[in-house]
Short mmCIF file of C-alpha atoms and ligand atoms in Angstrom, two decimals:
data_model
loop_
_atom_site.label_atom_id
_atom_site.label_comp_id
_atom_site.label_asym_id
_atom_site.label_seq_id
_atom_site.Cartn_x
_atom_site.Cartn_y
_atom_site.Cartn_z
CA MET A 1 9.08 -2.79 30.06
CA HIS A 2 8.17 -5.44 27.47
CA GLU A 3 4.17 -4.94 28.30
CA LYS A 4 4.63 -1.22 27.28
CA THR A 5 3.35 -0.22 23.99
CA LEU A 6 5.50 1.09 21.46
CA THR A 7 3.68 4.37 21.73
CA GLU A 8 4.62 4.04 25.37
CA LEU A 9 7.89 3.04 24.70
CA ALA A 10 8.78 5.94 22.14
CA ASP A 11 7.04 8.43 25.16
CA GLY A 12 9.27 6.54 27.30
CA LEU A 13 12.43 6.72 25.21
CA ALA A 14 11.54 10.75 24.82
CA ALA A 15 11.57 11.35 28.25
CA GLY A 16 14.78 9.62 29.00
CA GLU A 17 13.39 7.27 31.63
CA PHE A 18 15.28 4.33 30.03
CA SER A 19 17.71 3.74 26.86
CA SER A 20 17.66 2.30 23.36
CA ARG A 21 20.26 0.22 24.93
CA GLU A 22 18.65 -0.59 27.42
CA LEU A 23 14.99 -1.72 26.01
CA ILE A 24 16.81 -3.80 22.89
CA GLU A 25 18.91 -5.69 26.31
CA SER A 26 16.45 -6.18 28.43
CA LEU A 27 14.58 -7.74 24.68
CA LEU A 28 17.48 -9.76 24.17
CA SER A 29 17.43 -11.43 27.34
CA ARG A 30 13.65 -12.66 27.01
CA ILE A 31 14.60 -13.50 23.40
CA GLU A 32 17.33 -15.97 24.76
CA ARG A 33 15.56 -16.81 27.52
CA LEU A 34 12.08 -17.43 26.76
CA ASP A 35 11.58 -18.65 22.80
CA GLY A 36 13.50 -22.01 23.18
CA GLU A 37 9.79 -22.52 24.14
CA LEU A 38 8.19 -20.60 21.38
CA ASN A 39 10.56 -21.02 18.36
CA SER A 40 8.92 -17.06 16.96
CA PHE A 41 12.45 -15.97 15.79
CA ILE A 42 14.03 -17.99 12.77
CA THR A 43 16.83 -15.59 13.20
CA VAL A 44 17.80 -12.86 15.98
CA THR A 45 20.09 -9.79 15.18
CA GLY A 46 21.65 -9.57 18.36
CA ASP A 47 25.03 -7.62 17.99
CA GLN A 48 23.53 -5.34 15.29
CA ALA A 49 20.04 -4.48 17.60
CA LEU A 50 22.74 -3.33 20.61
CA ALA A 51 24.26 -1.73 17.38
CA ALA A 52 21.73 0.04 16.57
CA ALA A 53 20.60 1.24 20.11
CA THR A 54 24.00 2.79 21.08
CA GLU A 55 24.04 4.70 17.65
CA ALA A 56 20.27 5.95 18.08
CA ASP A 57 21.00 6.88 21.63
CA ALA A 58 23.15 9.18 20.87
CA LEU A 59 21.51 10.38 18.18
CA ARG A 60 19.05 11.04 21.20
CA ALA A 61 21.67 12.77 22.74
CA ARG A 62 22.71 15.17 20.82
CA GLY A 63 18.61 16.04 20.16
CA GLU A 64 18.70 14.42 16.21
CA ALA A 65 17.02 11.50 16.91
CA GLY A 66 13.25 11.65 15.37
CA PRO A 67 10.03 10.53 17.19
CA LEU A 68 10.75 6.00 17.08
CA ALA A 69 14.65 6.61 16.80
CA GLY A 70 15.37 3.34 18.85
CA LEU A 71 11.73 1.73 18.98
CA PRO A 72 12.31 -2.28 18.52
CA ILE A 73 10.39 -4.52 15.50
CA ALA A 74 10.42 -7.59 14.36
CA LEU A 75 10.03 -8.68 10.77
CA LYS A 76 8.74 -11.14 9.30
CA ASP A 77 11.35 -13.64 7.39
CA ILE A 78 10.01 -12.79 4.52
CA PHE A 79 11.46 -9.35 4.08
CA CYS A 80 14.40 -9.27 2.30
CA THR A 81 17.16 -7.76 5.02
CA ARG A 82 20.91 -7.49 3.78
CA GLY A 83 23.37 -9.23 5.00
CA VAL A 84 21.30 -11.59 7.13
CA ARG A 85 20.40 -14.28 6.36
CA THR A 86 15.81 -14.80 4.99
CA SER A 87 14.97 -17.63 4.78
CA CYS A 88 10.76 -17.56 4.33
CA GLY A 89 10.64 -20.31 6.68
CA SER A 90 12.46 -22.64 3.72
CA LYS A 91 14.90 -24.78 3.93
CA MET A 92 14.91 -23.57 -0.09
CA LEU A 93 16.47 -20.01 1.63
CA ASP A 94 17.99 -21.16 4.60
CA ASN A 95 21.74 -20.56 3.28
CA PHE A 96 20.08 -17.23 1.68
CA ILE A 97 21.98 -13.57 2.74
CA ALA A 98 19.70 -11.25 1.42
CA PRO A 99 21.68 -8.32 -1.29
CA TYR A 100 19.59 -5.67 -0.01
CA ASP A 101 16.41 -4.05 1.99
CA ALA A 102 13.28 -4.81 1.31
CA THR A 103 11.31 -0.86 0.83
CA VAL A 104 9.97 -1.34 4.07
CA VAL A 105 12.99 -2.04 5.82
CA GLU A 106 14.40 0.43 4.31
CA LYS A 107 11.74 2.32 6.27
CA LEU A 108 11.38 1.21 8.55
CA SER A 109 15.48 1.49 9.75
CA GLN A 110 15.24 5.35 8.27
CA ALA A 111 12.60 5.64 10.81
CA GLY A 112 15.25 4.61 13.33
CA LEU A 113 13.36 1.57 14.43
CA ILE A 114 15.31 -1.60 15.13
CA SER A 115 14.74 -4.81 14.48
CA LEU A 116 15.89 -7.87 16.45
CA GLY A 117 15.19 -9.85 14.18
CA LYS A 118 13.66 -12.80 11.39
CA THR A 119 10.35 -14.40 12.91
CA ASN A 120 9.61 -17.63 12.00
CA MET A 121 6.02 -18.32 9.90
CA ASP A 122 4.80 -20.94 7.34
CA GLU A 123 6.76 -21.90 4.81
CA PHE A 124 6.32 -19.45 1.85
CA ALA A 125 3.74 -18.00 3.55
CA MET A 126 1.18 -21.15 2.74
CA GLY A 127 -0.27 -21.84 5.45
CA SER A 128 -2.38 -20.99 8.74
CA SER A 129 -0.64 -21.96 12.09
CA ASN A 130 3.33 -21.74 11.31
CA GLU A 131 3.17 -25.77 11.21
CA SER A 132 4.89 -25.33 7.60
CA SER A 133 7.40 -23.41 8.42
CA PHE A 134 11.00 -25.53 8.52
CA TYR A 135 12.19 -24.85 11.69
CA GLY A 136 9.41 -25.84 13.26
CA PRO A 137 5.77 -24.71 14.73
CA VAL A 138 5.88 -21.42 17.27
CA LYS A 139 3.69 -21.25 20.42
CA ASN A 140 1.12 -19.90 21.39
CA PRO A 141 2.17 -17.98 24.20
CA TRP A 142 -1.24 -18.03 25.13
CA ASP A 143 -1.81 -21.70 25.75
CA LEU A 144 1.35 -24.13 24.12
CA ASN A 145 -0.66 -26.62 23.05
CA ALA A 146 -2.00 -23.76 20.63
CA VAL A 147 -1.02 -23.09 17.15
CA PRO A 148 0.01 -19.03 17.06
CA GLY A 149 -2.05 -18.61 13.83
CA GLY A 150 -0.31 -18.53 10.25
CA SER A 151 1.59 -17.89 8.25
CA SER A 152 2.64 -14.82 10.40
CA GLY A 153 2.75 -16.96 13.13
CA GLY A 154 5.40 -15.93 14.80
CA SER A 155 5.61 -12.25 14.40
CA ALA A 156 1.82 -12.64 16.23
CA ALA A 157 3.94 -15.08 19.15
CA ALA A 158 6.93 -12.14 19.61
CA VAL A 159 4.97 -10.15 20.37
CA ALA A 160 2.34 -11.41 22.30
CA ALA A 161 4.95 -13.15 24.33
CA GLY A 162 6.51 -9.31 25.11
CA LEU A 163 9.17 -9.95 22.87
CA ALA A 164 9.19 -7.37 20.46
CA PRO A 165 5.88 -4.81 21.30
CA ALA A 166 5.89 -4.82 17.32
CA ALA A 167 6.33 -6.79 14.22
CA LEU A 168 5.90 -6.93 10.78
CA GLY A 169 3.63 -9.13 8.25
CA THR A 170 2.80 -10.05 5.43
CA ASP A 171 -1.47 -10.78 4.54
CA THR A 172 -2.06 -12.50 1.12
CA GLY A 173 -5.31 -14.55 2.50
CA GLY A 174 -5.53 -13.23 5.81
CA SER A 175 -1.85 -14.19 7.71
CA ILE A 176 -1.68 -10.80 9.57
CA ARG A 177 -4.95 -11.29 11.22
CA GLN A 178 -5.82 -14.51 11.77
CA PRO A 179 -2.31 -14.75 14.41
CA ALA A 180 -3.44 -11.39 15.41
CA ALA A 181 -6.86 -12.87 16.73
CA PHE A 182 -5.28 -16.26 17.65
CA CYS A 183 -2.12 -14.65 19.88
CA GLY A 184 -4.72 -11.60 21.03
CA ILE A 185 -2.66 -8.15 19.16
CA THR A 186 -4.01 -5.72 16.71
CA GLY A 187 -3.07 -6.72 12.55
CA LEU A 188 -3.88 -4.78 9.90
CA LYS A 189 -3.89 -5.94 6.64
CA PRO A 190 -3.53 -2.20 3.96
CA THR A 191 -5.39 -1.71 0.35
CA TYR A 192 -3.69 -3.70 -1.81
CA GLY A 193 -1.20 -1.19 -3.44
CA ARG A 194 -1.31 0.83 0.12
CA VAL A 195 2.72 -1.08 1.04
CA SER A 196 5.27 -1.80 -1.21
CA ARG A 197 5.77 -5.35 -2.49
CA TYR A 198 9.21 -4.40 -3.42
CA GLY A 199 11.84 -7.39 -1.11
CA ILE A 200 9.25 -9.02 0.14
CA ILE A 201 9.62 -12.88 -1.11
CA ALA A 202 6.15 -13.21 -3.42
CA TYR A 203 4.09 -15.44 -2.72
CA ALA A 204 0.90 -14.62 -4.77
CA SER A 205 1.77 -11.65 -5.87
CA SER A 206 -1.59 -10.37 -6.63
CA LEU A 207 -2.54 -10.46 -2.95
CA ASP A 208 -0.03 -10.07 -1.01
CA GLN A 209 0.70 -7.65 1.38
CA ALA A 210 2.58 -6.04 3.58
CA GLY A 211 1.62 -4.59 7.33
CA PRO A 212 1.80 -3.51 10.64
CA MET A 213 0.84 -6.11 14.03
CA ALA A 214 1.18 -4.65 17.68
CA TYR A 215 -1.17 -4.42 20.87
CA THR A 216 -2.84 -1.74 19.86
CA ALA A 217 -4.58 0.08 16.83
CA GLU A 218 -2.69 3.61 18.07
CA ASP A 219 0.72 1.80 17.25
CA CYS A 220 -0.18 0.06 13.67
CA ALA A 221 -0.89 3.94 12.95
CA LEU A 222 2.14 4.71 14.30
CA LEU A 223 3.70 1.86 11.73
CA MET A 224 1.70 2.68 8.85
CA ASN A 225 3.21 6.57 9.28
CA VAL A 226 6.75 4.80 7.82
CA ILE A 227 5.76 1.94 6.08
CA ALA A 228 2.97 3.56 3.71
CA GLY A 229 3.18 5.31 0.15
CA HIS A 230 4.25 4.81 -3.38
CA ASP A 231 7.21 3.34 -4.22
CA ALA A 232 8.81 3.28 -7.90
CA ARG A 233 10.51 -0.26 -7.49
CA ASP A 234 7.38 -1.63 -6.87
CA SER A 235 4.62 -1.44 -10.43
CA THR A 236 1.50 -2.08 -8.06
CA SER A 237 1.69 0.33 -5.88
CA VAL A 238 -0.02 3.36 -5.31
CA PRO A 239 0.66 6.55 -5.97
CA ARG A 240 -1.51 8.51 -3.59
CA PRO A 241 -0.74 10.63 -0.76
CA VAL A 242 -0.51 9.15 2.40
CA PRO A 243 -2.35 10.66 5.35
CA ASP A 244 -0.95 10.36 8.91
CA TYR A 245 -2.89 7.82 9.71
CA ARG A 246 -2.46 8.90 14.15
CA ALA A 247 -4.57 12.21 13.57
CA GLU A 248 -8.16 9.96 13.25
CA LEU A 249 -7.25 8.37 16.22
CA ASN A 250 -9.98 10.40 18.23
CA ALA A 251 -12.93 11.00 16.08
CA PRO A 252 -15.93 10.16 17.39
CA LEU A 253 -17.63 7.15 16.43
CA GLU A 254 -21.29 8.89 16.43
CA GLY A 255 -23.32 7.77 13.36
CA LEU A 256 -20.78 5.25 12.26
CA LYS A 257 -23.08 2.07 10.12
CA ILE A 258 -21.63 -0.79 10.52
CA GLY A 259 -22.99 -3.71 8.54
CA LEU A 260 -22.40 -7.68 9.54
CA PRO A 261 -22.15 -9.46 6.63
CA LYS A 262 -25.00 -12.26 7.21
CA GLU A 263 -22.68 -15.92 5.73
CA TYR A 264 -20.10 -14.18 8.83
CA PHE A 265 -22.19 -15.61 11.00
CA GLY A 266 -23.05 -18.64 10.08
CA ASP A 267 -22.94 -22.42 9.84
CA GLY A 268 -19.10 -23.26 11.71
CA LEU A 269 -18.98 -20.67 13.99
CA ASP A 270 -17.76 -20.77 17.46
CA SER A 271 -19.93 -19.81 19.63
CA GLY A 272 -16.94 -18.33 21.93
CA VAL A 273 -16.15 -16.34 19.09
CA GLU A 274 -19.55 -15.27 18.58
CA ASN A 275 -20.20 -14.28 21.67
CA ALA A 276 -17.22 -12.14 21.93
CA VAL A 277 -17.92 -10.80 18.77
CA ARG A 278 -21.58 -9.66 19.10
CA GLU A 279 -20.39 -8.07 22.76
CA ALA A 280 -17.68 -6.23 20.76
CA ILE A 281 -20.06 -4.65 18.03
CA LYS A 282 -22.54 -3.91 21.55
CA VAL A 283 -19.30 -1.66 22.51
CA TYR A 284 -20.43 -0.33 19.24
CA GLU A 285 -23.16 0.25 19.80
CA SER A 286 -22.52 2.41 23.01
CA LEU A 287 -19.98 4.95 21.05
CA GLY A 288 -23.31 5.84 19.06
CA ALA A 289 -22.54 3.37 15.77
CA THR A 290 -25.56 1.86 13.89
CA ILE A 291 -26.07 -1.81 12.97
CA HIS A 292 -27.12 -2.85 9.53
CA GLU A 293 -27.25 -6.75 8.23
CA VAL A 294 -25.57 -7.19 5.02
CA SER A 295 -25.34 -9.65 2.18
CA LEU A 296 -21.91 -10.37 0.32
CA PRO A 297 -23.92 -13.36 -1.54
CA HIS A 298 -20.61 -14.74 -2.93
CA THR A 299 -18.73 -15.47 0.04
CA HIS A 300 -18.57 -19.36 -0.30
CA LEU A 301 -17.06 -19.03 -3.31
CA ALA A 302 -14.10 -17.05 -2.67
CA ILE A 303 -11.67 -20.20 -0.56
CA PRO A 304 -12.39 -22.28 -4.28
CA ALA A 305 -11.39 -19.01 -6.05
CA TYR A 306 -7.97 -18.01 -4.27
CA TYR A 307 -6.95 -21.58 -4.02
CA VAL A 308 -6.65 -21.47 -7.60
CA ILE A 309 -5.18 -17.72 -8.03
CA ALA A 310 -2.90 -17.95 -5.13
CA PRO A 311 -1.33 -21.53 -6.23
CA ALA A 312 -1.80 -20.16 -9.63
CA GLU A 313 0.96 -17.07 -9.05
CA ALA A 314 2.58 -18.90 -6.37
CA SER A 315 3.70 -21.63 -9.28
CA SER A 316 5.02 -19.44 -11.35
CA ASN A 317 6.81 -17.30 -8.17
CA LEU A 318 8.72 -20.52 -6.69
CA SER A 319 9.60 -21.19 -10.30
CA ARG A 320 13.17 -19.12 -10.05
CA PHE A 321 14.39 -21.92 -7.12
CA ASP A 322 15.86 -23.64 -9.19
CA GLY A 323 18.84 -25.06 -7.66
CA VAL A 324 21.43 -22.19 -9.63
CA ARG A 325 20.48 -19.03 -9.46
CA PHE A 326 20.41 -19.59 -5.12
CA GLY A 327 19.16 -20.99 -2.60
CA HIS A 328 19.74 -25.06 -1.84
CA ARG A 329 21.10 -27.03 -4.68
CA CYS A 330 21.39 -30.45 -4.01
CA GLU A 331 24.22 -32.93 -4.16
CA ASN A 332 26.76 -34.02 -7.51
CA PRO A 333 23.23 -33.57 -9.42
CA SER A 334 23.82 -36.14 -12.92
CA ASP A 335 22.76 -33.38 -14.95
CA LEU A 336 20.77 -29.83 -15.39
CA ILE A 337 18.00 -31.91 -14.70
CA ASP A 338 18.79 -33.98 -12.11
CA LEU A 339 19.61 -30.66 -10.70
CA TYR A 340 16.15 -29.22 -11.21
CA LYS A 341 14.12 -32.18 -9.89
CA ARG A 342 16.10 -32.65 -6.85
CA SER A 343 17.16 -29.29 -5.64
CA ARG A 344 13.50 -29.11 -5.62
CA ALA A 345 12.60 -32.07 -4.16
CA GLU A 346 14.51 -31.65 -1.09
CA GLY A 347 14.53 -27.42 -0.68
CA PHE A 348 10.68 -27.60 -0.70
CA GLY A 349 8.14 -29.46 1.72
CA ASP A 350 4.87 -30.95 0.90
CA GLU A 351 2.18 -27.88 1.80
CA VAL A 352 4.88 -25.99 -0.57
CA LYS A 353 4.91 -28.75 -3.70
CA ARG A 354 1.32 -29.10 -3.30
CA ARG A 355 0.64 -25.40 -4.30
CA ILE A 356 3.21 -25.93 -6.88
CA LEU A 357 1.08 -29.18 -8.30
CA MET A 358 -2.86 -26.88 -8.16
CA GLY A 359 -0.50 -24.31 -9.41
CA THR A 360 0.48 -25.90 -12.45
CA HIS A 361 -1.85 -27.74 -13.62
CA THR A 362 -5.06 -24.47 -13.00
CA LEU A 363 -2.32 -22.53 -15.68
CA SER A 364 -2.00 -25.88 -17.97
CA GLU A 365 -3.06 -25.88 -21.65
CA GLY A 366 -6.72 -26.95 -21.62
CA PHE A 367 -7.17 -26.28 -18.07
CA PHE A 368 -6.44 -22.89 -18.13
CA ASP A 369 -9.88 -20.89 -19.06
CA ALA A 370 -12.06 -23.88 -16.62
CA TYR A 371 -9.97 -22.65 -13.72
CA TYR A 372 -8.06 -19.98 -13.86
CA LYS A 373 -10.33 -17.64 -15.90
CA LYS A 374 -13.22 -18.26 -14.33
CA ALA A 375 -12.05 -18.13 -10.18
CA GLN A 376 -11.17 -14.36 -11.92
CA GLN A 377 -14.40 -13.98 -12.63
CA VAL A 378 -15.65 -14.77 -8.81
CA ARG A 379 -13.08 -12.75 -8.40
CA ARG A 380 -14.32 -9.52 -9.51
CA LEU A 381 -17.70 -10.39 -7.85
CA ILE A 382 -16.28 -11.19 -5.09
CA ARG A 383 -15.01 -7.13 -5.08
CA GLN A 384 -17.86 -6.17 -6.81
CA ASP A 385 -20.16 -7.47 -3.57
CA PHE A 386 -17.82 -6.05 -0.82
CA LEU A 387 -18.16 -2.56 -2.74
CA ASP A 388 -21.83 -2.58 -3.15
CA ALA A 389 -22.13 -3.52 0.42
CA PHE A 390 -20.11 -0.04 1.67
CA GLU A 391 -22.56 1.89 -0.52
CA ASN A 392 -24.80 1.23 2.48
CA VAL A 393 -22.53 1.20 5.66
CA ASP A 394 -19.31 2.73 6.54
CA VAL A 395 -17.23 -0.45 7.49
CA LEU A 396 -18.33 -4.79 7.78
CA MET A 397 -17.45 -6.44 11.28
CA GLY A 398 -17.51 -9.96 11.99
CA PRO A 399 -14.99 -12.65 13.40
CA ALA A 400 -11.63 -12.59 12.16
CA ALA A 401 -11.61 -16.75 12.35
CA PRO A 402 -14.06 -19.29 12.15
CA THR A 403 -12.63 -20.39 15.85
CA ALA A 404 -10.49 -19.58 18.87
CA ALA A 405 -6.14 -21.02 18.14
CA PHE A 406 -7.07 -24.58 17.35
CA ASP A 407 -3.93 -27.24 19.00
CA LEU A 408 -0.93 -28.21 17.16
CA GLY A 409 -1.17 -30.93 14.76
CA ALA A 410 -4.91 -30.86 14.85
CA GLN A 411 -5.46 -29.65 11.75
CA LYS A 412 -4.18 -33.00 9.49
CA ASP A 413 -6.30 -32.46 6.28
CA PRO A 414 -5.53 -29.77 4.24
CA VAL A 415 -8.69 -28.68 2.76
CA SER A 416 -9.57 -27.83 6.84
CA MET A 417 -6.45 -26.22 7.32
CA TYR A 418 -7.85 -24.14 3.77
CA LEU A 419 -11.06 -23.58 5.82
CA GLN A 420 -10.39 -21.67 8.18
CA ASP A 421 -9.69 -18.37 5.99
CA ILE A 422 -13.24 -18.52 5.02
CA TYR A 423 -13.11 -14.88 6.88
CA THR A 424 -10.29 -13.71 5.32
CA ILE A 425 -9.41 -14.42 2.40
CA ALA A 426 -12.52 -12.79 -0.23
CA ILE A 427 -10.64 -9.13 1.78
CA ASN A 428 -7.14 -10.25 -0.38
CA LEU A 429 -9.13 -11.42 -3.02
CA ALA A 430 -11.43 -6.94 -3.63
CA GLY A 431 -7.85 -5.93 -2.37
CA ILE A 432 -9.82 -4.15 0.25
CA PRO A 433 -8.02 -3.34 3.57
CA GLY A 434 -8.85 -4.91 7.53
CA ILE A 435 -8.06 -5.15 10.53
CA SER A 436 -8.03 -8.03 13.30
CA ALA A 437 -8.23 -6.62 16.41
CA PRO A 438 -8.07 -8.37 20.92
CA VAL A 439 -12.19 -8.54 21.67
CA GLY A 440 -11.77 -11.38 24.00
CA LEU A 441 -10.99 -14.35 25.29
CA VAL A 442 -12.37 -17.71 24.52
CA ASP A 443 -12.99 -21.25 25.60
CA GLY A 444 -10.33 -23.33 22.41
CA ARG A 445 -12.06 -26.00 22.30
CA PRO A 446 -13.21 -26.55 18.60
CA THR A 447 -17.25 -27.16 17.86
CA ASP A 448 -16.37 -30.50 16.85
CA GLY A 449 -16.40 -32.18 19.71
CA ARG A 450 -13.15 -33.52 19.58
CA PRO A 451 -11.70 -34.44 22.97
CA THR A 452 -9.40 -32.63 24.87
CA ASP A 453 -7.19 -34.70 26.70
CA GLY A 454 -8.33 -33.00 29.63
CA ARG A 455 -6.21 -30.34 28.70
CA PRO A 456 -6.60 -26.43 29.48
CA THR A 457 -8.26 -25.19 26.85
CA ASP A 458 -10.07 -22.48 28.20
CA GLY A 459 -8.82 -18.48 27.84
CA ARG A 460 -7.81 -18.14 24.03
CA PRO A 461 -8.01 -14.80 22.55
CA THR A 462 -10.55 -13.78 19.84
CA GLY A 463 -10.57 -10.79 17.66
CA LEU A 464 -12.55 -8.82 16.26
CA GLN A 465 -12.43 -7.93 11.94
CA ILE A 466 -13.08 -4.57 11.00
CA LEU A 467 -13.57 -3.97 6.55
CA GLY A 468 -13.40 -1.09 4.91
CA PRO A 469 -13.43 0.25 1.33
CA HIS A 470 -9.97 0.49 -0.42
CA PHE A 471 -7.37 3.33 1.37
CA SER A 472 -9.84 3.15 4.49
CA GLU A 473 -6.68 2.28 6.70
CA ALA A 474 -7.65 5.17 9.24
CA ARG A 475 -11.06 5.23 9.39
CA LEU A 476 -10.42 1.50 9.90
CA LEU A 477 -7.31 2.38 12.87
CA ASN A 478 -10.01 5.32 14.21
CA VAL A 479 -12.96 2.63 14.74
CA ALA A 480 -10.55 0.07 16.49
CA HIS A 481 -8.50 2.77 18.96
CA GLN A 482 -12.45 3.54 19.71
CA TYR A 483 -13.23 0.76 21.52
CA GLN A 484 -9.59 0.26 22.39
CA GLN A 485 -10.48 3.52 24.34
CA ALA A 486 -13.56 2.23 25.87
CA THR A 487 -11.83 -1.93 26.13
CA THR A 488 -9.00 -3.64 28.07
CA TRP A 489 -9.04 -6.58 26.17
CA HIS A 490 -5.58 -5.26 24.26
CA ARG A 491 -4.46 -4.67 27.58
CA GLN A 492 -4.58 -8.56 28.37
CA ARG A 493 -0.92 -11.04 28.13
CA PRO A 494 -0.86 -14.38 28.65
CA ALA A 495 0.82 -15.66 31.51
CA PHE A 496 3.72 -16.50 30.09
CA ALA A 497 4.73 -12.50 29.29
CA LYS A 498 4.83 -11.52 33.35
CA GLU A 499 7.80 -10.03 33.68
CA THR A 500 8.96 -12.73 36.67
CA ARG A 501 9.02 -15.46 33.65
N1 LIG B 601 -4.06 -19.40 4.80
C1 LIG B 601 -3.56 -18.77 3.56
C2 LIG B 601 -2.86 -19.34 3.15
O1 LIG B 601 -1.92 -21.25 2.69
C3 LIG B 601 -3.62 -17.43 3.41
C4 LIG B 601 -1.91 -17.29 3.93
C5 LIG B 601 -0.79 -16.56 3.96
O2 LIG B 601 -2.61 -15.17 4.13
N2 LIG B 601 0.18 -15.71 3.57
O3 LIG B 601 -2.76 -19.52 1.74
#
């Protein structure tokens, strides 16, 4: 049952092949048996899930269940969930029980989906490897020596390991697409404003966006139908009708114009990843698409601009965690300043502190124009690069990350970790949507010749990233789905996910 896609599970429930209760029980038992090794969940809400499953089965028996009622999902621990701890991967919020549901959580439960629990993540979504979590790193089910990617690493690992058929993640600079690529699943970052941010703990508000992670593009479409749409409680959410994301999945790709940004195939791209991506592009050619080289000339400025803008917004967003209103509070403060200082010093981890320092610095008097304003100007140029490219092509394609999953502990220097996001970050700066879909298994060794200590490193997944203009999610899902109709990479599961485990 745990190897089935969400769509197949929905069909199985509708046909009465199994009940929601049986499905949820089997996944909870897998989580109990296997997640000790992976660490993909921070909190498992088993009792609530079982109660909801019983209710969904009763609704179905009365003929009142919607098509998605009784299906399981996992939620990154950044989504507020009423009555359930929402930690954001931080000691700061280890004791925080959210008093309300995020809009997307509310929408999922209205559609009848059942949360299995809250997944592990980099602290406050800052990271590319899930190693900055207060709850410890997550392991990649394809190779337990490897990271699952980040920051939505718990969501990606849980799906890849067959602990949940789908999950929600968030993506500020790649945090859905890169872990999806590292774990061999499909993940969509929607257009900024397409999905409500209400009730999602803010990292960088002008970049954050929630989206689905699942085995297939079809499953992502199913979830987008539930979570997309305007929300009066999020002022940046866009009042624009929501299409049926499944309606266009089968549209033929004949005549599709694919642009390959030359900047996405340069130095630093692992040859195994490049080969897998180029093989996938050949499949698109065989489906009738044409290939065009394009240029995104400001690509090299994306990481510097992001690491000014994101920390600036984060330093402001994270100022609310002060030990007074909620979250971690130090013991026996001598005065108010001591309370602030020690609560924050104890509650935040190193990466979060680093970002707060960077952000506070770039926003401070005398530096604002030199850093923050300049980064915003660069951001505009990056966005324009994409708009210019989409004058000539329908979608852009390239790798989701420069390498396959790297080893746990391998990226010691923060800047080399930041460089991991070279192909994903510009997309958030531009606000456009992007999807990553699995296109092969490659040698996990990085290109720098680092010794692998004799460990097996073959067979780590890699992802193709597909980008489109603002609000082109239906098209991206269609383009990914057509590839998945022609190939079987999305069907590959790691040994860890096999039934016998
Ligand atoms: N890796 C990037 C960062 O550390 C992006 C994270 C994300 O998308 N949340 O900020």
